[in-house]
PDB file of C-alpha atoms and ligand atoms in Angstrom:
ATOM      1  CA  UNK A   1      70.371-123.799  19.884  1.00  0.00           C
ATOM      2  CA  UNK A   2      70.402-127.070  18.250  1.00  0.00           C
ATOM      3  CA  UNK A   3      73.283-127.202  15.379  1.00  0.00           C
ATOM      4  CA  UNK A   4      71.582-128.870  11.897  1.00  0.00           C
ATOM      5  CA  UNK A   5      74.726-130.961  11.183  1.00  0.00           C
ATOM      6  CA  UNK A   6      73.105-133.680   8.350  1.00  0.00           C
ATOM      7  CA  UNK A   7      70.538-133.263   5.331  1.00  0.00           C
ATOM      8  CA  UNK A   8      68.286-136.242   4.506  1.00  0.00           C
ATOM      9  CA  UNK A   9      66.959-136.617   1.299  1.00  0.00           C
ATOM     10  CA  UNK A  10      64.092-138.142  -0.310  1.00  0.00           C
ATOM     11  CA  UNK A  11      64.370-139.266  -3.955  1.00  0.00           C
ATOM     12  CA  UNK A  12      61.190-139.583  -6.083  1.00  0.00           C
ATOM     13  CA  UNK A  13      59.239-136.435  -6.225  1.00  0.00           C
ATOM     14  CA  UNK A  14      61.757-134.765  -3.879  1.00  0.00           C
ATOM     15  CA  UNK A  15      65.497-134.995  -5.494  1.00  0.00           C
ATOM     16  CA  UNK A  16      63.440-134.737  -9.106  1.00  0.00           C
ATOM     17  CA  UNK A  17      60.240-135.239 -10.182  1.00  0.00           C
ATOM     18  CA  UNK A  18      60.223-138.731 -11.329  1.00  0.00           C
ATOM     19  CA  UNK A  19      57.047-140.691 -11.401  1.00  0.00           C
ATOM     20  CA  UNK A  20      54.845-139.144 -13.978  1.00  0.00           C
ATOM     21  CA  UNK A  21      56.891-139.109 -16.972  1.00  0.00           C
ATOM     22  CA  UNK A  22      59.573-141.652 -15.394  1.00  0.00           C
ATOM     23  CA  UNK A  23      58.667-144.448 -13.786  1.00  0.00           C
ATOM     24  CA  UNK A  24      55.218-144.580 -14.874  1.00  0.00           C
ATOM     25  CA  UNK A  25      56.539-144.748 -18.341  1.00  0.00           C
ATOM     26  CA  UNK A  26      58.789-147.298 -17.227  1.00  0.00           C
ATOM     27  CA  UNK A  27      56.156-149.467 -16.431  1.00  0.00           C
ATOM     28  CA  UNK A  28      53.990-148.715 -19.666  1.00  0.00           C
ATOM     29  CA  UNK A  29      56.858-149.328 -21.265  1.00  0.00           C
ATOM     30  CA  UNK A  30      57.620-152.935 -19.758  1.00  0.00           C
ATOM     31  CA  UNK A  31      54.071-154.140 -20.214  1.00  0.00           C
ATOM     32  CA  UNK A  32      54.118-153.015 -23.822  1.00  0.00           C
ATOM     33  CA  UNK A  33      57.603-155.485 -24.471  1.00  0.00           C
ATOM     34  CA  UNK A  34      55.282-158.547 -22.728  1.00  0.00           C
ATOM     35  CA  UNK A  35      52.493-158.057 -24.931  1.00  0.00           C
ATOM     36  CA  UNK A  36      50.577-157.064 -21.351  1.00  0.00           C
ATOM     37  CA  UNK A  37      47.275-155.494 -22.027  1.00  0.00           C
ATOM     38  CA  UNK A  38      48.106-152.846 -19.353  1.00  0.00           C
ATOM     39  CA  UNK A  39      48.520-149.092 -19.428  1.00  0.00           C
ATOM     40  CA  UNK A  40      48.993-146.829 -16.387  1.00  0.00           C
ATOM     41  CA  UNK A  41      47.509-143.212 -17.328  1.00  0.00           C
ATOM     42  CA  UNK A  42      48.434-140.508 -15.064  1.00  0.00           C
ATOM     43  CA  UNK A  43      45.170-140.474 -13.153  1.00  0.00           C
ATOM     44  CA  UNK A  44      45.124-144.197 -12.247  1.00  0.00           C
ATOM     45  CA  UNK A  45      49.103-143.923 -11.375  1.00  0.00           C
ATOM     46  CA  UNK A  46      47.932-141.237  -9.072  1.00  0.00           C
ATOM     47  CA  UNK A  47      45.824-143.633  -7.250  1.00  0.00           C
ATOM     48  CA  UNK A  48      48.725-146.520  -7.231  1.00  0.00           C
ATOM     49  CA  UNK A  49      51.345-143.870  -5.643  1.00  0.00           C
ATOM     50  CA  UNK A  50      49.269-144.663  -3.154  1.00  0.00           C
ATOM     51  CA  UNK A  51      51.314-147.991  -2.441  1.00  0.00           C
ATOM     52  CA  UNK A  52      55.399-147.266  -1.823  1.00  0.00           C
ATOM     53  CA  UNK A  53      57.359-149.235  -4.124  1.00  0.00           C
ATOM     54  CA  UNK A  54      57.224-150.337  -7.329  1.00  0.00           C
ATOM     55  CA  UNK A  55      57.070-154.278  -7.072  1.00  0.00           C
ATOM     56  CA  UNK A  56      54.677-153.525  -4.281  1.00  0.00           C
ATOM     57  CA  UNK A  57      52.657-150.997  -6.501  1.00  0.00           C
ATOM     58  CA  UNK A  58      52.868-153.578  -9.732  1.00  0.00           C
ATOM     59  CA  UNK A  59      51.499-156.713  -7.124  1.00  0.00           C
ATOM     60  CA  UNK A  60      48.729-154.353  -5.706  1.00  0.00           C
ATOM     61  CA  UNK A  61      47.821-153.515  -9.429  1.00  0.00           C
ATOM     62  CA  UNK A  62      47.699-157.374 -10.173  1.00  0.00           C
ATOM     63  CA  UNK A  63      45.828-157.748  -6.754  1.00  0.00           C
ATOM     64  CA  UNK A  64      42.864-155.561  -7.210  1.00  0.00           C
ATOM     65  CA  UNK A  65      42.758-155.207 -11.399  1.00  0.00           C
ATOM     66  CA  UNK A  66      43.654-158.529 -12.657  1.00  0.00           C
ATOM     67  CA  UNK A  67      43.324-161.631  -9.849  1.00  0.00           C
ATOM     68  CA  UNK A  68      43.186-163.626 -12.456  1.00  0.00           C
ATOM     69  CA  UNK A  69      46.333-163.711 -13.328  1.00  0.00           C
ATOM     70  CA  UNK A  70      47.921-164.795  -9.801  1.00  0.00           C
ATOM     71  CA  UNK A  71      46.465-168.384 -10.809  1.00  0.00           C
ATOM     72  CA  UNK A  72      48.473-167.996 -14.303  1.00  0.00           C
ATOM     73  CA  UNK A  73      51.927-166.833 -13.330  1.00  0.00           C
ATOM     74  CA  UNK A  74      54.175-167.153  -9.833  1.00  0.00           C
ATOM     75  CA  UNK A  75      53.331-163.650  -8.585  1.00  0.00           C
ATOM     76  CA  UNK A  76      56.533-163.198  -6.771  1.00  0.00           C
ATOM     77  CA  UNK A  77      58.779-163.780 -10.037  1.00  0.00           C
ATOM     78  CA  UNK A  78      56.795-162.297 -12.235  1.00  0.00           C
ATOM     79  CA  UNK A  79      56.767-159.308 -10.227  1.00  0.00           C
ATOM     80  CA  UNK A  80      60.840-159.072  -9.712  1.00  0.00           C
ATOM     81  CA  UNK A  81      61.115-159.593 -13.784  1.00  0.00           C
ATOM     82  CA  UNK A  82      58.774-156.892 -14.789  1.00  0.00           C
ATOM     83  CA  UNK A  83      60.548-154.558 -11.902  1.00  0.00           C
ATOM     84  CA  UNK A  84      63.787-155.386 -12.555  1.00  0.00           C
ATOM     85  CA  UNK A  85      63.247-154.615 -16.960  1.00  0.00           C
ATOM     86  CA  UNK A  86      61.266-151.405 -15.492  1.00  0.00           C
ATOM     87  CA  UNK A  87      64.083-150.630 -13.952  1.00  0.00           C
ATOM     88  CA  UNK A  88      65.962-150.714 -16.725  1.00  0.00           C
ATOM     89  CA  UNK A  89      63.837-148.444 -18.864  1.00  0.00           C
ATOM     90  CA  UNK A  90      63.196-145.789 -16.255  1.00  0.00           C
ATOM     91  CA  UNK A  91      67.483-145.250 -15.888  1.00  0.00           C
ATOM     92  CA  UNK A  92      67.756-145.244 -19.766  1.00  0.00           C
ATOM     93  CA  UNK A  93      65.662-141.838 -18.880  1.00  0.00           C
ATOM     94  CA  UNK A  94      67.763-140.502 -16.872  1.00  0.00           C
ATOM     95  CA  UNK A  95      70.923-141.246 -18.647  1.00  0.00           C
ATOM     96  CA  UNK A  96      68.869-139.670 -21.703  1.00  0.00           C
ATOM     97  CA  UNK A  97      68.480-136.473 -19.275  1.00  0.00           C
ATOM     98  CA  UNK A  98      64.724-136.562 -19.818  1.00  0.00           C
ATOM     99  CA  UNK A  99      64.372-136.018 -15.938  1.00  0.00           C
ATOM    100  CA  UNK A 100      66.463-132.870 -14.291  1.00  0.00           C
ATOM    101  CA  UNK A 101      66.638-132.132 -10.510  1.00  0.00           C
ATOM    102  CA  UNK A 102      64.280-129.876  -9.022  1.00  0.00           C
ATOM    103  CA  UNK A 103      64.815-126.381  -8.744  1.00  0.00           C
ATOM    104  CA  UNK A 104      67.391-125.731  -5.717  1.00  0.00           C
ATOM    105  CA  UNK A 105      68.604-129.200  -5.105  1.00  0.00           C
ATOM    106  CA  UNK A 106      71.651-129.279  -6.658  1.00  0.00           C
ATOM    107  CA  UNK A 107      72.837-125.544  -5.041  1.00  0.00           C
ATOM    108  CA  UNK A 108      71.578-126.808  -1.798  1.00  0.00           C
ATOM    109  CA  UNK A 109      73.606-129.757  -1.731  1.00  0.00           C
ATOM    110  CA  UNK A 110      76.386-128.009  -2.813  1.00  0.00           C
ATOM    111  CA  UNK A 111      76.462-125.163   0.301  1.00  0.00           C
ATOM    112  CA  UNK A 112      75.506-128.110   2.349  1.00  0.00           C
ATOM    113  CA  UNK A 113      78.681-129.593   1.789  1.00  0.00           C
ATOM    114  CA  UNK A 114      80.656-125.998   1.713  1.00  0.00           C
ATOM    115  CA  UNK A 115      79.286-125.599   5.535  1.00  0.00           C
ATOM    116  CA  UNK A 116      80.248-129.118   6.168  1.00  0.00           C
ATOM    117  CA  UNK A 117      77.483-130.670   7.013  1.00  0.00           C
ATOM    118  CA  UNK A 118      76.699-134.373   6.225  1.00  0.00           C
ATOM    119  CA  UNK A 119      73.997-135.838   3.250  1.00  0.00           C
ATOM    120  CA  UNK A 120      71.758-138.441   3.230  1.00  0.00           C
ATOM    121  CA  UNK A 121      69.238-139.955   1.251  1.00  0.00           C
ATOM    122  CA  UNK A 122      66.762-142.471   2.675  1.00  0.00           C
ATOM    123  CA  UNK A 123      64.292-143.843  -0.698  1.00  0.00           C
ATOM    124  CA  UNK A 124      62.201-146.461  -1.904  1.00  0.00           C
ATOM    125  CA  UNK A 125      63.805-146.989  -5.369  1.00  0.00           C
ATOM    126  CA  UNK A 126      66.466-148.754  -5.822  1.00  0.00           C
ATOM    127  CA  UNK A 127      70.184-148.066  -5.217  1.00  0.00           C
ATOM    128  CA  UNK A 128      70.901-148.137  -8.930  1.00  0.00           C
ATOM    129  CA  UNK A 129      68.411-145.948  -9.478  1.00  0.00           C
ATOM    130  CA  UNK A 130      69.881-143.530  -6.893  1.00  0.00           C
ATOM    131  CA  UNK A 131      73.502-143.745  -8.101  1.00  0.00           C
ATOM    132  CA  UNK A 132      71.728-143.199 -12.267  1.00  0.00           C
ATOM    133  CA  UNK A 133      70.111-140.792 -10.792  1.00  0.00           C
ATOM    134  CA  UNK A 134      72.992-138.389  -8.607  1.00  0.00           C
ATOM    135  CA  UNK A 135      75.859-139.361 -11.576  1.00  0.00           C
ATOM    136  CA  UNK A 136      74.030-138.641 -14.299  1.00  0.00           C
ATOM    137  CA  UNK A 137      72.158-134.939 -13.239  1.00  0.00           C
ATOM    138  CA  UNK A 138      74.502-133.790 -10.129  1.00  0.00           C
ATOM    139  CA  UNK A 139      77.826-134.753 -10.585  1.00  0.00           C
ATOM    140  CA  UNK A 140      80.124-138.347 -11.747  1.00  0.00           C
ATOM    141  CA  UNK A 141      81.240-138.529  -8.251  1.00  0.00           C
ATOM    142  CA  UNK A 142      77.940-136.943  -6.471  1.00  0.00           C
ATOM    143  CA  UNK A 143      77.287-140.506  -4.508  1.00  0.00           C
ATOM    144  CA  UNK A 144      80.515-140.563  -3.191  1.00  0.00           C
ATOM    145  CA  UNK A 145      78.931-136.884  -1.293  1.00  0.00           C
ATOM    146  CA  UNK A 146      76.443-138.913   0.694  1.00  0.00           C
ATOM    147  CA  UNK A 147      77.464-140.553   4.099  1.00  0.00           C
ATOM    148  CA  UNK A 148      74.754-142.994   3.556  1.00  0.00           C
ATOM    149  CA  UNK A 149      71.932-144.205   0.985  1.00  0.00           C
ATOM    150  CA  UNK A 150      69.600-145.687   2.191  1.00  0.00           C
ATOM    151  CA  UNK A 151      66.928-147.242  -0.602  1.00  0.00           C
ATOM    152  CA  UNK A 152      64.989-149.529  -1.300  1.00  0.00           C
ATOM    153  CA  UNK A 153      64.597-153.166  -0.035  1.00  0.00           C
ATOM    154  CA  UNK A 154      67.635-152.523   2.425  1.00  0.00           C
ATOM    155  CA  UNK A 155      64.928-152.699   4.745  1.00  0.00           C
ATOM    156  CA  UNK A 156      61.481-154.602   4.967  1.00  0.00           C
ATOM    157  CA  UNK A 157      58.672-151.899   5.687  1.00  0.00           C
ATOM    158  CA  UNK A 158      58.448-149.239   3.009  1.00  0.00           C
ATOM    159  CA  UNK A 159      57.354-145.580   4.151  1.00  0.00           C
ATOM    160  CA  UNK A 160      55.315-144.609   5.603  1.00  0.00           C
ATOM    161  CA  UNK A 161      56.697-147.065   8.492  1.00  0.00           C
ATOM    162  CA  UNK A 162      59.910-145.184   9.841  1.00  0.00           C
ATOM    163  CA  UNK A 163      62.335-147.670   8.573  1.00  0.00           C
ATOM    164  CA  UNK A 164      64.349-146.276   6.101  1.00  0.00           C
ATOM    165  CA  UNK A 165      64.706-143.231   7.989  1.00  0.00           C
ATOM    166  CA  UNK A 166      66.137-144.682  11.221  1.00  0.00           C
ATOM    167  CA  UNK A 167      68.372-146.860   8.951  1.00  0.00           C
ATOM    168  CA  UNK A 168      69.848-143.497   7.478  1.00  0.00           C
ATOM    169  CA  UNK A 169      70.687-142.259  10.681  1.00  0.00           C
ATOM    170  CA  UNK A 170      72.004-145.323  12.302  1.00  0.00           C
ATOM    171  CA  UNK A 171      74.817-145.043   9.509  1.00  0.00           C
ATOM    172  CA  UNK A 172      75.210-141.105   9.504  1.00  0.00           C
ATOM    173  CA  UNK A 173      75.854-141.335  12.789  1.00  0.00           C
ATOM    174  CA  UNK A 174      73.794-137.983  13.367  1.00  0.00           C
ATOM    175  CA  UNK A 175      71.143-137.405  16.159  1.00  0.00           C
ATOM    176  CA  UNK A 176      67.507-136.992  14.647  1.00  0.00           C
ATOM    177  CA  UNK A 177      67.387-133.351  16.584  1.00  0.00           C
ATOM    178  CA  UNK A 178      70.591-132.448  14.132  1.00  0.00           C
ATOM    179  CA  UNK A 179      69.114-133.467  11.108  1.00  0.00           C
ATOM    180  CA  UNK A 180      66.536-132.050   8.414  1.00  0.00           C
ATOM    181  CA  UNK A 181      64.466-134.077   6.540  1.00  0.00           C
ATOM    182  CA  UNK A 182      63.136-133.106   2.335  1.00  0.00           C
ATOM    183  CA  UNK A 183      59.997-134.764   1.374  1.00  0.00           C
ATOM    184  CA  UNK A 184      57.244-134.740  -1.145  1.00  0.00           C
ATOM    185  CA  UNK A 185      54.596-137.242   0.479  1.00  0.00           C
ATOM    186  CA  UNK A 186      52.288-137.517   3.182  1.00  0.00           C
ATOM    187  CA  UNK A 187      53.416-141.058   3.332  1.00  0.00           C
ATOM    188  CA  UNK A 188      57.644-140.000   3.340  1.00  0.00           C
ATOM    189  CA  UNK A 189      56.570-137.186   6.350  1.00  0.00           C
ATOM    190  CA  UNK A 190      55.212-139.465   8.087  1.00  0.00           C
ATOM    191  CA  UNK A 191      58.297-142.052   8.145  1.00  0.00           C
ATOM    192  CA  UNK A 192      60.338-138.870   8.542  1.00  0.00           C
ATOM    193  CA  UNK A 193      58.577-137.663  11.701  1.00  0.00           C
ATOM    194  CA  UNK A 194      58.086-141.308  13.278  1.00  0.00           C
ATOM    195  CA  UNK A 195      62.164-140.885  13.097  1.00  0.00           C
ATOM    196  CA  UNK A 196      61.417-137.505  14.892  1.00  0.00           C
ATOM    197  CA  UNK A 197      62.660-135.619  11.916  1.00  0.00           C
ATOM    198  CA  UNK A 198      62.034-132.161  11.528  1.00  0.00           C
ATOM    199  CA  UNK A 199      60.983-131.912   7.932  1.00  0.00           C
ATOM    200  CA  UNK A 200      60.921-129.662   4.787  1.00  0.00           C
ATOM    201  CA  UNK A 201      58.120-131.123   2.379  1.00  0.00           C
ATOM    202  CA  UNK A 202      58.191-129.977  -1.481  1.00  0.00           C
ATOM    203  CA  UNK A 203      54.874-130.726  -2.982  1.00  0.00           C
ATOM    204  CA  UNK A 204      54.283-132.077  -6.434  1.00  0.00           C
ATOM    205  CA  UNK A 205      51.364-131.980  -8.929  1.00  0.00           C
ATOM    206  CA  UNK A 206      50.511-135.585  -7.134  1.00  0.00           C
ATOM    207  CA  UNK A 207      50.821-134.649  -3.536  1.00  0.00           C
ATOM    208  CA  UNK A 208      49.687-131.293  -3.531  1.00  0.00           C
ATOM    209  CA  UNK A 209      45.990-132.291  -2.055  1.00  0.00           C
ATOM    210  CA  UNK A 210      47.865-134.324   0.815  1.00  0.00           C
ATOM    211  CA  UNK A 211      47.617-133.630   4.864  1.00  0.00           C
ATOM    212  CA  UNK A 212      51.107-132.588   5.608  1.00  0.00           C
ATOM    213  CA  UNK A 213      50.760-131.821   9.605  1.00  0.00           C
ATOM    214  CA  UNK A 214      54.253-132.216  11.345  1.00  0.00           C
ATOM    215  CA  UNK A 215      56.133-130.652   8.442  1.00  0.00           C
ATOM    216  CA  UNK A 216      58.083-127.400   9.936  1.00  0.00           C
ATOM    217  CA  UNK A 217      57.621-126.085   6.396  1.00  0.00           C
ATOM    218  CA  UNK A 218      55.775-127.016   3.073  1.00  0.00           C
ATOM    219  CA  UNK A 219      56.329-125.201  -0.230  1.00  0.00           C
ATOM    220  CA  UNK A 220      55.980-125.734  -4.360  1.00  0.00           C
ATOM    221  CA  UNK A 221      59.800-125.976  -4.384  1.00  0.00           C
ATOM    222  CA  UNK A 222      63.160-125.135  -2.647  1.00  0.00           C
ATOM    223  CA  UNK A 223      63.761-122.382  -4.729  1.00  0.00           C
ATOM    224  CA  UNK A 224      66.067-119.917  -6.376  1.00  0.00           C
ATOM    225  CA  UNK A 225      67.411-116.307  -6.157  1.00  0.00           C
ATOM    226  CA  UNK A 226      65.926-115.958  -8.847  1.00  0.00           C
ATOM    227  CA  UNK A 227      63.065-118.016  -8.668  1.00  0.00           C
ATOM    228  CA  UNK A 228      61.560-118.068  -5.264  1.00  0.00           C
ATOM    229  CA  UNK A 229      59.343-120.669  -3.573  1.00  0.00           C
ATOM    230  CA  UNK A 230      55.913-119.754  -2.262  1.00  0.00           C
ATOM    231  CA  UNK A 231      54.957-121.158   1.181  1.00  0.00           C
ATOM    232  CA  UNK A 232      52.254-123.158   1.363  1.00  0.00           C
ATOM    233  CA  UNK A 233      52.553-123.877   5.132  1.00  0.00           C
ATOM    234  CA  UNK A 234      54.790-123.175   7.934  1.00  0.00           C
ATOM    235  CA  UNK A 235      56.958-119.610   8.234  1.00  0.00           C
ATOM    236  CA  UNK A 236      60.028-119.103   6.426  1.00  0.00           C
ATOM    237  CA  UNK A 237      60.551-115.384   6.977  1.00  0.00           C
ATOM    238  CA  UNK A 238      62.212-113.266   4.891  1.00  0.00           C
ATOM    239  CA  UNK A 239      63.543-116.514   2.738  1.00  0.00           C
ATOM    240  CA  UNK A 240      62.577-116.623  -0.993  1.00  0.00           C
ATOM    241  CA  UNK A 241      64.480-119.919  -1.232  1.00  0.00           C
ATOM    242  CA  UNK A 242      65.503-122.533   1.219  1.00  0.00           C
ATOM    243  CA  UNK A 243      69.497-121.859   2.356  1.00  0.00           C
ATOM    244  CA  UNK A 244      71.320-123.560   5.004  1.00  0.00           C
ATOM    245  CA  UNK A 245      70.643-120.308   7.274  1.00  0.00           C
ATOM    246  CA  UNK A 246      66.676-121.080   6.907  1.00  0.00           C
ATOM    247  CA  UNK A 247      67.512-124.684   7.745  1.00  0.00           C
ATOM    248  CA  UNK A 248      69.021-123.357  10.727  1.00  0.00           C
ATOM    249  CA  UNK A 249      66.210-121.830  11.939  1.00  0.00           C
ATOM    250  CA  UNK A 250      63.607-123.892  11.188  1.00  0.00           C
ATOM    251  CA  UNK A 251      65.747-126.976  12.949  1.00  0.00           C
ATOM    252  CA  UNK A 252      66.275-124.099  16.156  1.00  0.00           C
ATOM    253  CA  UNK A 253      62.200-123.001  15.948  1.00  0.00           C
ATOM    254  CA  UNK A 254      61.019-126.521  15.165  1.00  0.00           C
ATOM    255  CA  UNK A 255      63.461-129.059  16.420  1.00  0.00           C
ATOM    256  CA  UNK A 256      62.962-127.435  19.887  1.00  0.00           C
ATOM    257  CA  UNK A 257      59.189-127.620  19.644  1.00  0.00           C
ATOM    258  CA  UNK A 258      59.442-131.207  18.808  1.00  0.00           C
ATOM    259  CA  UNK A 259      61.799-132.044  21.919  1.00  0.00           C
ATOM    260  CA  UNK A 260      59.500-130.266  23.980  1.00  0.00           C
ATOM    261  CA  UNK A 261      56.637-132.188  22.797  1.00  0.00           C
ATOM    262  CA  UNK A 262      58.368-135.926  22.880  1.00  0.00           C
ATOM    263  CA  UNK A 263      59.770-134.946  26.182  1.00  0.00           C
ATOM    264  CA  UNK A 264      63.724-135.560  24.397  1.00  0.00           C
ATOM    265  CA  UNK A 265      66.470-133.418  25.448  1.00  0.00           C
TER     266      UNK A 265
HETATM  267  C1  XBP B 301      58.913-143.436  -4.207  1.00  0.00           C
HETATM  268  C2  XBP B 301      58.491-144.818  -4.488  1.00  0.00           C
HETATM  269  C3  XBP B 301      59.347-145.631  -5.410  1.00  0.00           C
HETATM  270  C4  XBP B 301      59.154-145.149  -6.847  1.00  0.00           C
HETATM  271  C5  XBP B 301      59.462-146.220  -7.853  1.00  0.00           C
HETATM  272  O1  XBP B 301      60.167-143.524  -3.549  1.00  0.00           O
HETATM  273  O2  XBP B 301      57.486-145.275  -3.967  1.00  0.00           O
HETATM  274  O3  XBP B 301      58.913-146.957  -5.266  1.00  0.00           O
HETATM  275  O4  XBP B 301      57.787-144.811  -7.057  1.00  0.00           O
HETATM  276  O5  XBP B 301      60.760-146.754  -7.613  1.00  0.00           O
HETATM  277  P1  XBP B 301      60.666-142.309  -2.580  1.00  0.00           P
HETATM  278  P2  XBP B 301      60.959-148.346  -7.569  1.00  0.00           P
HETATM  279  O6  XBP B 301      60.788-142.942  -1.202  1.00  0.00           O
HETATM  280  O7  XBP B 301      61.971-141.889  -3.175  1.00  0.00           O
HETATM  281  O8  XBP B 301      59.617-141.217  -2.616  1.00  0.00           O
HETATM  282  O9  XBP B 301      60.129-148.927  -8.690  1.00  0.00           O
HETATM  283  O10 XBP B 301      62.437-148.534  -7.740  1.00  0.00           O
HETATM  284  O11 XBP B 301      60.433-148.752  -6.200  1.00  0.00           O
END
């Protein structure tokens, strides 16, 4: 059976739930300090999440709800300013502990590393973000614990294109067939299974409603003894919350499938 030697994590949505009361806030926040006549509600940032990345999010916004000001500003700098003081905000929210992991994340990482296997995180924010982000609600030294991070604008294509992915495991130095992805998009599974990643999808209040074919298992969370997931899709047994032993399986069930079905051995 295949051994499930590396973990690769997602950040936004998967690590913690950050984009309602995070970085849309951010933003809000950011437009507010330019006297910018903008406000993201929740519904309308449900329909930019649509777009990975923030500067590519902000320049679709600009695109399609105010052309007008392309002629009035140079897009591209405005863009990096704006993302760069959003930035800012959204990590004085963290620091503030106004966004905690998800349930189970921080006691899977921790038996992950007890059995020795290695961690990963392939994003679209930014590295700072990621670093805030681990030091601040795992541990001081937590992003010292990952073999690689791979976020942001280390590469050009955003998910769902299976960049970022492949870029994580060209550094763990893991096979895909070892590996298990954690995702809360349609748009991450599908940059996880282009990497031919078998893959664990938490849903969130935004991504509940999305098509999540390919994953080997989708739930409402990882988990807890005493708090246990409900599957939404897939078959975890007699699991209530996702261990390393469920992992196991699911890579042995579903990895296999997947080499069958690419042909990979
Ligand atoms: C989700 C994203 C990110 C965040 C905002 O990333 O699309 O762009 O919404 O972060 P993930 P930035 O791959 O972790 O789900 O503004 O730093 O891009």
């Amino acid at each position: 059976m295949t051994r499930l030697s590396a973990l690769i994590f997602d950040v936004d949505g998967t690590l913690a739930e950050t984009e309602r009361h995070g970085h849309r806030v951010a933003f809000n926040e950011c437009f507010t300090a330019h006297d910018l006549p903008w406000f993201w509600s929740e519904g309308l940032y449900g329909d930019l999440l649509k777009v990975m990345g923030g500067k590519e999010r902000l320049r679709h916004f600009i695109e399609h709800y105010h052309p007008e000001l392309q002629l009035q500003v140079e897009l591209e700098q405005f863009v990096k300013q704006i993302h760069k003081e959003k930035t800012q905000y959204y990590q004085s929210y963290v620091q503030a502990g106004k966004i905690p992991l998800r349930p189970g994340i921080a006691r899977l990482i921790c038996a992950a590393r007890d059995a020795g296997l290695k961690l990963a995180i392939a994003t679209t924010t930014t590295l700072e973000n990621v670093h805030t982000l681990l030091e601040h609600k795992l541990h001081p030294e937590a992003a010292s614990w990952f073999s690689v991070i791979s976020a942001g604008d280390v590469v050009k294509a955003k998910k769902p294109a299976a960049d970022i992915y492949l870029h994580a495991l060209k550094h763990l130095h893991v096979p895909a067939e070892e590996c298990i992805a954690f995702e809360d998009t349609a748009h991450g599974l599908q940059s996880a299974l282009k990497s031919n990643l078998t893959t664990v999808v938490t849903v969130n209040d935004y991504t509940c409603d999305e098509d999540f074919t390919g994953a080997a298992l989708v739930l409402d969370q990882l988990g807890e003894p005493d708090h246990p997931f409900k599957v939404l899709a897939g078959d975890a047994g007699d699991a209530h919350y996702v261990d390393i032993p469920l992992l196991q399986t699911l890579l042995g069930e579903h990895g296999g499938l997947r080499q069958r079905k690419t042909g990979s051995n």
